PDB file of C-alpha atoms in Angstrom:
ATOM      1  CA  UNK A   1     -10.433  55.657 -20.932  1.00 85.00           C
ATOM      2  CA  UNK A   2      -7.308  55.544 -18.773  1.00 93.00           C
ATOM      3  CA  UNK A   3      -4.339  53.214 -19.198  1.00 95.00           C
ATOM      4  CA  UNK A   4      -1.601  53.409 -16.593  1.00 93.00           C
ATOM      5  CA  UNK A   5       1.908  52.389 -17.527  1.00 93.00           C
ATOM      6  CA  UNK A   6       3.615  50.113 -17.874  1.00 96.00           C
ATOM      7  CA  UNK A   7       1.271  48.062 -20.056  1.00 96.00           C
ATOM      8  CA  UNK A   8       2.874  45.074 -21.775  1.00 97.00           C
ATOM      9  CA  UNK A   9       1.377  43.430 -24.878  1.00 96.00           C
ATOM     10  CA  UNK A  10       2.539  41.251 -27.763  1.00 95.00           C
ATOM     11  CA  UNK A  11       0.939  43.098 -30.686  1.00 96.00           C
ATOM     12  CA  UNK A  12      -1.503  45.711 -29.432  1.00 95.00           C
ATOM     13  CA  UNK A  13      -3.520  45.507 -32.644  1.00 97.00           C
ATOM     14  CA  UNK A  14      -5.679  42.667 -31.278  1.00 98.00           C
ATOM     15  CA  UNK A  15      -6.893  44.586 -28.215  1.00 98.00           C
ATOM     16  CA  UNK A  16     -10.313  46.239 -28.525  1.00 98.00           C
ATOM     17  CA  UNK A  17     -11.536  48.558 -25.768  1.00 98.00           C
ATOM     18  CA  UNK A  18     -15.049  49.822 -25.105  1.00 98.00           C
ATOM     19  CA  UNK A  19     -15.936  53.155 -23.502  1.00 98.00           C
ATOM     20  CA  UNK A  20     -14.891  54.117 -19.965  1.00 98.00           C
ATOM     21  CA  UNK A  21     -12.240  51.409 -19.523  1.00 98.00           C
ATOM     22  CA  UNK A  22      -9.596  51.763 -16.821  1.00 98.00           C
ATOM     23  CA  UNK A  23      -6.475  49.605 -16.933  1.00 98.00           C
ATOM     24  CA  UNK A  24      -4.217  50.033 -13.936  1.00 98.00           C
ATOM     25  CA  UNK A  25      -0.418  49.707 -13.963  1.00 97.00           C
ATOM     26  CA  UNK A  26       1.748  46.716 -14.772  1.00 97.00           C
ATOM     27  CA  UNK A  27      -0.782  44.686 -16.760  1.00 97.00           C
ATOM     28  CA  UNK A  28       0.196  42.146 -19.428  1.00 97.00           C
ATOM     29  CA  UNK A  29      -1.998  41.382 -22.451  1.00 98.00           C
ATOM     30  CA  UNK A  30      -0.762  38.505 -24.654  1.00 98.00           C
ATOM     31  CA  UNK A  31      -2.904  39.301 -27.679  1.00 98.00           C
ATOM     32  CA  UNK A  32      -2.153  36.579 -30.234  1.00 97.00           C
ATOM     33  CA  UNK A  33      -5.944  36.401 -30.663  1.00 98.00           C
ATOM     34  CA  UNK A  34      -8.441  39.214 -30.014  1.00 98.00           C
ATOM     35  CA  UNK A  35      -8.962  40.571 -26.523  1.00 98.00           C
ATOM     36  CA  UNK A  36     -12.320  42.373 -26.421  1.00 98.00           C
ATOM     37  CA  UNK A  37     -13.048  44.543 -23.400  1.00 98.00           C
ATOM     38  CA  UNK A  38     -16.552  46.004 -23.004  1.00 98.00           C
ATOM     39  CA  UNK A  39     -17.770  49.300 -21.585  1.00 98.00           C
ATOM     40  CA  UNK A  40     -17.221  50.482 -17.997  1.00 98.00           C
ATOM     41  CA  UNK A  41     -14.578  47.847 -17.214  1.00 98.00           C
ATOM     42  CA  UNK A  42     -12.101  48.228 -14.359  1.00 98.00           C
ATOM     43  CA  UNK A  43      -8.867  46.235 -14.565  1.00 97.00           C
ATOM     44  CA  UNK A  44      -6.655  46.447 -11.471  1.00 96.00           C
ATOM     45  CA  UNK A  45      -2.856  46.329 -11.281  1.00 96.00           C
ATOM     46  CA  UNK A  46      -0.868  43.271 -12.346  1.00 95.00           C
ATOM     47  CA  UNK A  47      -3.720  41.636 -14.275  1.00 95.00           C
ATOM     48  CA  UNK A  48      -2.613  39.224 -16.995  1.00 95.00           C
ATOM     49  CA  UNK A  49      -4.718  38.297 -20.032  1.00 96.00           C
ATOM     50  CA  UNK A  50      -3.263  35.362 -21.984  1.00 96.00           C
ATOM     51  CA  UNK A  51      -4.754  34.294 -25.318  1.00 97.00           C
ATOM     52  CA  UNK A  52      -1.854  31.863 -25.957  1.00 96.00           C
ATOM     53  CA  UNK A  53      -1.018  28.560 -24.341  1.00 94.00           C
ATOM     54  CA  UNK A  54       0.449  25.123 -25.026  1.00 92.00           C
ATOM     55  CA  UNK A  55      -1.125  21.655 -25.139  1.00 90.00           C
ATOM     56  CA  UNK A  56      -0.890  19.863 -21.794  1.00 91.00           C
ATOM     57  CA  UNK A  57       0.107  16.410 -23.059  1.00 92.00           C
ATOM     58  CA  UNK A  58       3.781  16.214 -24.059  1.00 89.00           C
ATOM     59  CA  UNK A  59       3.044  14.217 -27.224  1.00 89.00           C
ATOM     60  CA  UNK A  60       0.780  17.070 -28.368  1.00 90.00           C
ATOM     61  CA  UNK A  61       3.010  19.885 -27.102  1.00 91.00           C
ATOM     62  CA  UNK A  62       6.438  18.735 -28.352  1.00 91.00           C
ATOM     63  CA  UNK A  63       7.542  18.555 -31.997  1.00 88.00           C
ATOM     64  CA  UNK A  64       9.817  15.506 -32.314  1.00 86.00           C
ATOM     65  CA  UNK A  65      11.529  16.479 -35.580  1.00 85.00           C
ATOM     66  CA  UNK A  66      11.705  20.231 -34.944  1.00 82.00           C
ATOM     67  CA  UNK A  67      15.283  20.573 -36.252  1.00 85.00           C
ATOM     68  CA  UNK A  68      14.401  18.954 -39.574  1.00 83.00           C
ATOM     69  CA  UNK A  69      11.282  21.086 -39.845  1.00 78.00           C
ATOM     70  CA  UNK A  70      13.226  24.203 -38.784  1.00 83.00           C
ATOM     71  CA  UNK A  71      10.648  25.180 -36.243  1.00 82.00           C
ATOM     72  CA  UNK A  72      10.397  25.503 -32.481  1.00 85.00           C
ATOM     73  CA  UNK A  73      10.358  22.350 -30.368  1.00 89.00           C
ATOM     74  CA  UNK A  74       6.831  23.038 -29.060  1.00 88.00           C
ATOM     75  CA  UNK A  75       3.326  23.744 -30.358  1.00 89.00           C
ATOM     76  CA  UNK A  76       1.120  26.603 -29.237  1.00 91.00           C
ATOM     77  CA  UNK A  77      -2.489  27.609 -29.674  1.00 94.00           C
ATOM     78  CA  UNK A  78      -4.442  30.800 -29.056  1.00 97.00           C
ATOM     79  CA  UNK A  79      -8.071  31.541 -28.207  1.00 97.00           C
ATOM     80  CA  UNK A  80      -9.759  34.935 -27.821  1.00 98.00           C
ATOM     81  CA  UNK A  81     -10.725  36.541 -24.518  1.00 98.00           C
ATOM     82  CA  UNK A  82     -13.902  38.569 -24.074  1.00 98.00           C
ATOM     83  CA  UNK A  83     -14.737  40.762 -21.094  1.00 98.00           C
ATOM     84  CA  UNK A  84     -18.329  42.007 -21.176  1.00 98.00           C
ATOM     85  CA  UNK A  85     -19.682  45.338 -19.853  1.00 98.00           C
ATOM     86  CA  UNK A  86     -19.496  46.534 -16.225  1.00 98.00           C
ATOM     87  CA  UNK A  87     -16.795  44.063 -15.143  1.00 97.00           C
ATOM     88  CA  UNK A  88     -14.261  44.581 -12.361  1.00 96.00           C
ATOM     89  CA  UNK A  89     -11.126  42.411 -12.444  1.00 95.00           C
ATOM     90  CA  UNK A  90      -9.185  42.541  -9.170  1.00 95.00           C
ATOM     91  CA  UNK A  91      -5.429  42.887  -8.786  1.00 94.00           C
ATOM     92  CA  UNK A  92      -3.191  40.048  -9.851  1.00 93.00           C
ATOM     93  CA  UNK A  93      -5.841  38.027 -11.701  1.00 94.00           C
ATOM     94  CA  UNK A  94      -4.794  35.791 -14.583  1.00 93.00           C
ATOM     95  CA  UNK A  95      -7.344  35.270 -17.362  1.00 94.00           C
ATOM     96  CA  UNK A  96      -6.623  32.266 -19.583  1.00 94.00           C
ATOM     97  CA  UNK A  97      -7.258  31.597 -23.320  1.00 96.00           C
ATOM     98  CA  UNK A  98     -10.856  31.230 -24.455  1.00 96.00           C
ATOM     99  CA  UNK A  99     -12.418  32.783 -21.351  1.00 96.00           C
ATOM    100  CA  UNK A 100     -15.486  35.013 -21.531  1.00 97.00           C
ATOM    101  CA  UNK A 101     -16.303  37.054 -18.425  1.00 96.00           C
ATOM    102  CA  UNK A 102     -20.014  37.834 -18.250  1.00 97.00           C
ATOM    103  CA  UNK A 103     -21.653  41.218 -17.840  1.00 98.00           C
ATOM    104  CA  UNK A 104     -21.580  42.745 -14.329  1.00 98.00           C
ATOM    105  CA  UNK A 105     -19.058  40.170 -13.027  1.00 96.00           C
ATOM    106  CA  UNK A 106     -16.435  40.742 -10.367  1.00 95.00           C
ATOM    107  CA  UNK A 107     -13.286  38.636 -10.489  1.00 93.00           C
ATOM    108  CA  UNK A 108     -11.760  38.901  -7.025  1.00 86.00           C
ATOM    109  CA  UNK A 109      -8.089  39.542  -6.416  1.00 80.00           C
ATOM    110  CA  UNK A 110      -5.910  36.922  -4.829  1.00 64.00           C
ATOM    111  CA  UNK A 111      -5.776  36.980  -1.037  1.00 51.00           C
ATOM    112  CA  UNK A 112      -3.691  35.639   1.817  1.00 51.00           C
ATOM    113  CA  UNK A 113      -5.040  34.390   5.069  1.00 46.00           C
ATOM    114  CA  UNK A 114      -2.880  35.755   7.889  1.00 51.00           C
ATOM    115  CA  UNK A 115      -3.261  34.579  11.461  1.00 53.00           C
TER     116      UNK A 115
END
């Protein structure tokens, strides 16, 4: 296993790594729910794994009486992320809450088309 720094995470205790995992530099893991990474997984630089998000509709996202309730003005939710064995995640990818990446998958890095 090799983890290049910096690696940013919320808790760290909800991240579970298999054998022979490589995480390149400047990755962010928002681990409000479990992030499970299988064996022989390559994660390139600047990859972001987010288990947390917010409802899309404002009436579901916003808390109208947040001051009275002494809470934040918005609601959040979290769903786990699972990355199966033999996966390669290319640079700059963003993996959203509730996503499972199947065995032997390649998630390509972003690209620009120059002329």
